Structures are given as structure tokens and as C-alpha cells.
mmCIF file of C-alpha atoms and ligand atoms in Angstrom:
data_model
loop_
_atom_site.group_PDB
_atom_site.id
_atom_site.type_symbol
_atom_site.label_atom_id
_atom_site.label_comp_id
_atom_site.label_asym_id
_atom_site.label_seq_id
_atom_site.Cartn_x
_atom_site.Cartn_y
_atom_site.Cartn_z
ATOM 1 C CA UNK A 1 97.216 87.930 94.452
ATOM 2 C CA UNK A 2 97.627 91.500 95.720
ATOM 3 C CA UNK A 3 96.680 92.020 99.343
ATOM 4 C CA UNK A 4 94.681 95.095 100.329
ATOM 5 C CA UNK A 5 94.906 96.294 103.910
ATOM 6 C CA UNK A 6 92.758 98.678 105.887
ATOM 7 C CA UNK A 7 94.638 101.154 108.085
ATOM 8 C CA UNK A 8 93.319 102.137 111.488
ATOM 9 C CA UNK A 9 94.399 105.256 113.320
ATOM 10 C CA UNK A 10 91.195 105.708 115.332
ATOM 11 C CA UNK A 11 91.383 103.772 118.588
ATOM 12 C CA UNK A 12 88.010 102.065 118.641
ATOM 13 C CA UNK A 13 86.926 98.423 118.491
ATOM 14 C CA UNK A 14 83.603 99.230 116.745
ATOM 15 C CA UNK A 15 85.261 100.974 113.796
ATOM 16 C CA UNK A 16 87.923 98.231 113.727
ATOM 17 C CA UNK A 17 85.156 95.638 113.486
ATOM 18 C CA UNK A 18 83.493 97.612 110.665
ATOM 19 C CA UNK A 19 86.800 97.798 108.782
ATOM 20 C CA UNK A 20 87.296 94.049 109.270
ATOM 21 C CA UNK A 21 83.902 93.394 107.690
ATOM 22 C CA UNK A 22 84.527 95.982 104.975
ATOM 23 C CA UNK A 23 86.182 93.659 102.463
ATOM 24 C CA UNK A 24 89.903 94.202 103.120
ATOM 25 C CA UNK A 25 92.130 91.114 103.200
ATOM 26 C CA UNK A 26 93.765 92.399 106.358
ATOM 27 C CA UNK A 27 93.449 95.370 108.671
ATOM 28 C CA UNK A 28 96.451 97.119 110.218
ATOM 29 C CA UNK A 29 96.241 98.886 113.571
ATOM 30 C CA UNK A 30 98.722 101.773 113.465
ATOM 31 C CA UNK A 31 100.533 102.174 116.779
ATOM 32 C CA UNK A 32 103.062 104.592 115.272
ATOM 33 C CA UNK A 33 100.899 107.521 114.222
ATOM 34 C CA UNK A 34 97.436 106.285 115.187
ATOM 35 C CA UNK A 35 95.874 107.700 118.357
ATOM 36 C CA UNK A 36 95.864 104.247 119.905
ATOM 37 C CA UNK A 37 97.313 102.838 123.119
ATOM 38 C CA UNK A 38 98.224 99.197 123.613
ATOM 39 C CA UNK A 39 95.106 98.174 125.563
ATOM 40 C CA UNK A 40 92.848 99.731 122.935
ATOM 41 C CA UNK A 41 94.863 97.991 120.214
ATOM 42 C CA UNK A 42 94.152 94.671 121.947
ATOM 43 C CA UNK A 43 90.380 95.413 121.901
ATOM 44 C CA UNK A 44 90.741 96.267 118.192
ATOM 45 C CA UNK A 45 92.613 93.025 117.463
ATOM 46 C CA UNK A 46 89.819 91.133 119.226
ATOM 47 C CA UNK A 47 87.253 92.914 117.071
ATOM 48 C CA UNK A 48 89.176 92.245 113.836
ATOM 49 C CA UNK A 49 89.617 88.579 114.857
ATOM 50 C CA UNK A 50 85.852 88.194 114.640
ATOM 51 C CA UNK A 51 85.852 89.255 110.972
ATOM 52 C CA UNK A 52 87.237 87.708 107.763
ATOM 53 C CA UNK A 53 90.226 90.134 107.790
ATOM 54 C CA UNK A 54 93.660 89.214 109.144
ATOM 55 C CA UNK A 55 94.746 91.440 112.069
ATOM 56 C CA UNK A 56 98.060 93.282 111.666
ATOM 57 C CA UNK A 57 99.922 95.934 113.654
ATOM 58 C CA UNK A 58 102.321 98.688 112.703
ATOM 59 C CA UNK A 59 104.548 99.096 115.760
ATOM 60 C CA UNK A 60 105.892 102.564 116.656
ATOM 61 C CA UNK A 61 109.539 101.547 116.249
ATOM 62 C CA UNK A 62 111.935 98.623 116.218
ATOM 63 C CA UNK A 63 111.306 97.662 119.835
ATOM 64 C CA UNK A 64 111.561 93.871 120.338
ATOM 65 C CA UNK A 65 109.555 93.806 123.609
ATOM 66 C CA UNK A 66 106.606 95.613 122.028
ATOM 67 C CA UNK A 67 106.813 93.516 118.845
ATOM 68 C CA UNK A 68 106.577 90.360 120.994
ATOM 69 C CA UNK A 69 103.682 91.821 122.966
ATOM 70 C CA UNK A 70 101.568 92.647 119.892
ATOM 71 C CA UNK A 71 102.191 89.142 118.559
ATOM 72 C CA UNK A 72 101.077 87.697 121.919
ATOM 73 C CA UNK A 73 98.016 89.943 121.585
ATOM 74 C CA UNK A 74 97.085 88.174 118.337
ATOM 75 C CA UNK A 75 98.630 90.227 115.517
ATOM 76 C CA UNK A 76 99.336 87.965 112.549
ATOM 77 C CA UNK A 77 101.498 90.491 110.754
ATOM 78 C CA UNK A 78 103.851 93.212 111.935
ATOM 79 C CA UNK A 79 104.969 96.292 110.015
ATOM 80 C CA UNK A 80 108.095 97.949 111.397
ATOM 81 C CA UNK A 81 108.752 101.613 110.478
ATOM 82 C CA UNK A 82 112.064 103.270 109.600
ATOM 83 C CA UNK A 83 114.184 100.169 108.983
ATOM 84 C CA UNK A 84 117.607 101.504 107.944
ATOM 85 C CA UNK A 85 119.875 98.474 107.620
ATOM 86 C CA UNK A 86 119.938 94.719 107.079
ATOM 87 C CA UNK A 87 121.016 94.371 110.737
ATOM 88 C CA UNK A 88 117.898 96.225 111.886
ATOM 89 C CA UNK A 89 115.739 94.102 109.586
ATOM 90 C CA UNK A 90 117.340 90.946 111.041
ATOM 91 C CA UNK A 91 116.689 92.138 114.591
ATOM 92 C CA UNK A 92 113.049 92.874 113.643
ATOM 93 C CA UNK A 93 112.648 89.363 112.193
ATOM 94 C CA UNK A 94 114.333 87.779 115.254
ATOM 95 C CA UNK A 95 111.808 89.446 117.590
ATOM 96 C CA UNK A 96 108.968 87.749 115.680
ATOM 97 C CA UNK A 97 110.392 84.214 115.646
ATOM 98 C CA UNK A 98 110.650 81.652 118.418
ATOM 99 C CA UNK A 99 114.065 80.017 118.917
ATOM 100 C CA UNK A 100 116.022 78.503 117.333
ATOM 101 C CA UNK A 101 115.111 80.806 114.408
ATOM 102 C CA UNK A 102 114.791 83.956 116.491
ATOM 103 C CA UNK A 103 114.507 85.383 119.998
ATOM 104 C CA UNK A 104 110.761 85.712 120.595
ATOM 105 C CA UNK A 105 109.928 84.910 124.187
ATOM 106 C CA UNK A 106 107.288 82.233 124.861
ATOM 107 C CA UNK A 107 103.893 83.370 126.131
ATOM 108 C CA UNK A 108 101.477 83.442 123.191
ATOM 109 C CA UNK A 109 98.416 84.573 125.241
ATOM 110 C CA UNK A 110 95.748 85.642 122.697
ATOM 111 C CA UNK A 111 97.767 83.957 119.963
ATOM 112 C CA UNK A 112 96.618 80.652 121.469
ATOM 113 C CA UNK A 113 92.980 81.759 121.654
ATOM 114 C CA UNK A 114 92.836 83.235 118.172
ATOM 115 C CA UNK A 115 95.405 81.005 116.488
ATOM 116 C CA UNK A 116 94.419 77.796 118.279
ATOM 117 C CA UNK A 117 96.264 75.240 120.401
ATOM 118 C CA UNK A 118 98.854 74.616 117.665
ATOM 119 C CA UNK A 119 99.753 78.335 117.456
ATOM 120 C CA UNK A 120 103.321 77.711 118.613
ATOM 121 C CA UNK A 121 103.915 75.035 115.935
ATOM 122 C CA UNK A 122 103.097 77.406 113.084
ATOM 123 C CA UNK A 123 103.755 80.940 114.372
ATOM 124 C CA UNK A 124 107.260 81.303 112.913
ATOM 125 C CA UNK A 125 106.061 80.500 109.372
ATOM 126 C CA UNK A 126 102.672 82.194 109.626
ATOM 127 C CA UNK A 127 103.538 85.650 110.977
ATOM 128 C CA UNK A 128 104.048 88.237 108.217
ATOM 129 C CA UNK A 129 106.946 90.704 108.648
ATOM 130 C CA UNK A 130 107.192 93.847 106.574
ATOM 131 C CA UNK A 131 110.047 96.332 106.998
ATOM 132 C CA UNK A 132 109.252 99.926 106.076
ATOM 133 C CA UNK A 133 111.619 101.630 103.664
ATOM 134 C CA UNK A 134 111.166 105.350 104.177
ATOM 135 C CA UNK A 135 114.586 106.805 105.023
ATOM 136 C CA UNK A 136 117.672 107.558 102.945
ATOM 137 C CA UNK A 137 119.590 104.809 104.762
ATOM 138 C CA UNK A 138 116.786 102.346 104.192
ATOM 139 C CA UNK A 139 116.732 103.243 100.508
ATOM 140 C CA UNK A 140 120.511 102.928 100.247
ATOM 141 C CA UNK A 141 120.396 99.499 101.936
ATOM 142 C CA UNK A 142 117.194 98.198 100.396
ATOM 143 C CA UNK A 143 118.901 95.449 98.377
ATOM 144 C CA UNK A 144 120.609 94.098 101.545
ATOM 145 C CA UNK A 145 117.413 94.469 103.593
ATOM 146 C CA UNK A 146 115.522 92.422 100.995
ATOM 147 C CA UNK A 147 117.990 89.556 101.488
ATOM 148 C CA UNK A 148 117.384 89.199 105.221
ATOM 149 C CA UNK A 149 116.229 85.691 106.044
ATOM 150 C CA UNK A 150 112.632 85.574 107.231
ATOM 151 C CA UNK A 151 111.639 89.040 106.063
ATOM 152 C CA UNK A 152 108.469 88.714 103.982
ATOM 153 C CA UNK A 153 108.628 92.058 102.314
ATOM 154 C CA UNK A 154 109.135 95.776 102.371
ATOM 155 C CA UNK A 155 106.532 98.505 102.717
ATOM 156 C CA UNK A 156 107.070 102.028 101.440
ATOM 157 C CA UNK A 157 106.021 105.010 103.530
ATOM 158 C CA UNK A 158 105.788 107.605 100.743
ATOM 159 C CA UNK A 159 105.434 110.551 103.124
ATOM 160 C CA UNK A 160 108.622 109.877 105.064
ATOM 161 C CA UNK A 161 110.389 108.821 101.882
ATOM 162 C CA UNK A 162 109.368 112.123 100.270
ATOM 163 C CA UNK A 163 110.674 114.031 103.299
ATOM 164 C CA UNK A 164 113.943 112.076 103.224
ATOM 165 C CA UNK A 165 114.366 112.962 99.556
ATOM 166 C CA UNK A 166 113.708 116.644 100.262
ATOM 167 C CA UNK A 167 110.389 116.557 98.448
ATOM 168 C CA UNK A 168 108.136 117.217 101.438
ATOM 169 C CA UNK A 169 105.501 114.920 102.872
ATOM 170 C CA UNK A 170 102.773 113.799 100.468
ATOM 171 C CA UNK A 171 105.554 113.999 97.910
ATOM 172 C CA UNK A 172 104.541 114.248 94.296
ATOM 173 C CA UNK A 173 104.840 110.595 93.252
ATOM 174 C CA UNK A 174 105.568 111.672 89.697
ATOM 175 C CA UNK A 175 108.692 113.609 90.725
ATOM 176 C CA UNK A 176 111.707 111.803 89.185
ATOM 177 C CA UNK A 177 113.495 111.415 92.570
ATOM 178 C CA UNK A 178 110.459 109.859 94.192
ATOM 179 C CA UNK A 179 109.673 107.702 91.169
ATOM 180 C CA UNK A 180 113.233 106.461 91.036
ATOM 181 C CA UNK A 181 113.253 105.608 94.745
ATOM 182 C CA UNK A 182 109.903 103.784 94.568
ATOM 183 C CA UNK A 183 111.039 101.837 91.496
ATOM 184 C CA UNK A 184 114.338 100.915 93.172
ATOM 185 C CA UNK A 185 112.494 99.517 96.204
ATOM 186 C CA UNK A 186 110.003 97.614 94.026
ATOM 187 C CA UNK A 187 112.773 96.120 91.879
ATOM 188 C CA UNK A 188 114.814 95.123 94.973
ATOM 189 C CA UNK A 189 111.818 93.426 96.579
ATOM 190 C CA UNK A 190 110.755 91.548 93.454
ATOM 191 C CA UNK A 191 114.356 90.641 92.599
ATOM 192 C CA UNK A 192 114.713 88.905 95.943
ATOM 193 C CA UNK A 193 111.286 87.280 95.930
ATOM 194 C CA UNK A 194 109.848 89.568 98.630
ATOM 195 C CA UNK A 195 106.493 91.263 98.842
ATOM 196 C CA UNK A 196 106.413 94.922 97.872
ATOM 197 C CA UNK A 197 103.945 97.154 99.661
ATOM 198 C CA UNK A 198 103.092 100.834 99.652
ATOM 199 C CA UNK A 199 100.764 103.203 101.486
ATOM 200 C CA UNK A 200 98.427 104.981 99.013
ATOM 201 C CA UNK A 201 96.233 108.071 99.253
ATOM 202 C CA UNK A 202 93.272 106.389 97.487
ATOM 203 C CA UNK A 203 91.919 103.228 95.915
ATOM 204 C CA UNK A 204 92.709 104.620 92.447
ATOM 205 C CA UNK A 205 96.370 105.091 93.327
ATOM 206 C CA UNK A 206 96.412 101.666 94.997
ATOM 207 C CA UNK A 207 95.171 100.067 91.750
ATOM 208 C CA UNK A 208 97.910 101.881 89.806
ATOM 209 C CA UNK A 209 100.501 100.546 92.275
ATOM 210 C CA UNK A 210 99.156 97.020 91.805
ATOM 211 C CA UNK A 211 99.434 97.519 88.027
ATOM 212 C CA UNK A 212 103.077 98.592 88.632
ATOM 213 C CA UNK A 213 103.768 95.300 90.426
ATOM 214 C CA UNK A 214 103.093 96.031 94.107
ATOM 215 C CA UNK A 215 101.347 93.179 95.890
ATOM 216 C CA UNK A 216 100.450 94.848 99.208
ATOM 217 C CA UNK A 217 98.570 98.143 99.163
ATOM 218 C CA UNK A 218 96.883 100.314 101.763
ATOM 219 C CA UNK A 219 94.261 102.574 100.163
ATOM 220 C CA UNK A 220 94.206 105.363 102.778
ATOM 221 C CA UNK A 221 93.508 105.391 106.524
ATOM 222 C CA UNK A 222 90.259 105.335 108.479
ATOM 223 C CA UNK A 223 90.713 108.954 109.604
ATOM 224 C CA UNK A 224 91.395 110.237 106.091
ATOM 225 C CA UNK A 225 88.384 108.305 104.786
ATOM 226 C CA UNK A 226 86.194 109.786 107.524
ATOM 227 C CA UNK A 227 87.384 113.319 106.770
ATOM 228 C CA UNK A 228 86.808 112.779 103.050
ATOM 229 C CA UNK A 229 83.302 111.412 103.653
ATOM 230 C CA UNK A 230 82.417 114.356 105.936
ATOM 231 C CA UNK A 231 83.605 116.855 103.322
ATOM 232 C CA UNK A 232 81.670 115.053 100.567
ATOM 233 C CA UNK A 233 78.408 114.966 102.522
ATOM 234 C CA UNK A 234 78.710 118.603 103.606
ATOM 235 C CA UNK A 235 79.448 119.676 100.033
ATOM 236 C CA UNK A 236 75.869 118.653 99.125
ATOM 237 C CA UNK A 237 74.306 120.860 101.806
ATOM 238 C CA UNK A 238 73.963 124.615 101.825
ATOM 239 C CA UNK A 239 75.382 125.475 105.233
ATOM 240 C CA UNK A 240 74.820 129.040 106.426
ATOM 241 C CA UNK A 241 78.004 130.815 107.524
ATOM 242 C CA UNK A 242 77.952 131.255 111.332
HETATM 243 C C1 3PY B 301 104.603 107.234 105.355
HETATM 244 O O1 3PY B 301 104.045 107.594 104.311
HETATM 245 O O2 3PY B 301 105.682 107.697 105.757
HETATM 246 C C2 3PY B 301 103.965 106.218 106.164
HETATM 247 O O3 3PY B 301 104.540 105.789 107.123
HETATM 248 C C3 3PY B 301 102.607 105.753 105.741
HETATM 249 O O4 3PY B 301 101.908 105.214 106.768
HETATM 250 MG MG1 MG B 302 106.250 106.822 107.691
#
């Protein structure tokens, strides 16, 4: 079953709670490009925990200490941007797993509150780990990255991928270079039994990606949705020029 995630770049627990109740399977708090600090992210995870959606985090970079901290704060999935090599993917996975499988330090904090007293027993299998493929190196190494033990899947950042391919951000997804790269990543993921995810500019595009075979889609971010809704509402009103 394809998983649909909300994407939060506004640092606010009220809007996070609304997104969690909005019908997404999971909601991702974006610490890379979202205007969100760690303490606010923790309030947002608490808000999402009170909804049917699973709380996830995109970390700003491959930083083991921060990855461990967001897991302790109750994230049940982590998305890591700009993964270039299988070694980086392995180091990302290691940061999310307790020994002997990995190097996560013990101190589950909110994990215990949200996940329950048996959090430690199940954390290694339960946490979802998605490596972002959005650089030329990542694309070149995607087959090796998809074979890293413990990695659940890959997630395409089409804007950075478009930039890497010299096609600009918001790259035209029908351009042959971009199409070829997206197909290569999808085929690598599916060929190695991994989840294939992609960020999408709308629900319509997300449905097309699901039809293509993607099983994790993000149909736009909270800020883009807010801007779109503002423009739509204002379009119905005759506003006098100032
Ligand atoms: C990208 O498109 O590069 C992303 O990281 C989407 O969030
Ligand atoms: Mg990106």
C-alpha cells in the first residue's frame, strides 16, 4: 500500500496537529529546509503523536548525534538528505540502530513515552530509514545504496536532483535526463526490495508517481499548500490596488 506523508516546514504544533488529523499516513517534520528548531520539532512530534499519523523527521544532514536525538524525541522514521554513497547510507542506518546492529546510543526519552515500555525491544525493526537520492554521486551509486542492510528505501528530492542534472530546481519531470534519473532510482529500489519515495508538487503528481510504482509520496509541503490556498481565496475577491 502506498504511504502518503504530510510535509511540515512551518514550526508550529497546532498546524502539525492539524496535518496529523488531515488523513496522511505519516507526517514529516522538515529540519533541513523547514523554519524549525529542535525544541519546536519536539513540540510538533508531541502533537503528531496524538493523531493517527506516524511522526517522521527529515534531518538537515547525515549527523549521527542529531539523528539519535530526533529518534529519542519520538520520530518513528528518519529521512536523510544528500546521501552520496553506500558508506554514507550505512552510517545513516547505524545511527538509527542500537548495538549490535548499529551504534545508536541508549536513552530513548520520548520514545519510551510514545512507543511504550518495550520501545527498546522493537526500535531497530520499527524505525523507518529513507536515504535521499538527489545528487549526481547518489544517482551514480543508487544501486549500491539500495543494497545497504537496514535501509528501508530511497526518497527522491526532485529539486536537488534537477539542479544536479543541470536542469534547474523544479526541474521539468518530463525532461529525458530527469525522467531517466527518476526511473533509474525507482528500478534500483524495486529491484532490491526497497521502498521508493518522491517529493511531489501536488496530489495529482503524487497519484501519477504511485501509478509509476512509487510507494511513498509527499504531495507538497504545508507552506506551499498555504500559499496556494491564499492565492485561490484572493482570486475570488476583487481587491483594489493600493
Ligand atoms: C528536493 O526536491 O530536493 C527535496 O529535497 C524535496 O524536499
Ligand atoms: Mg533536496
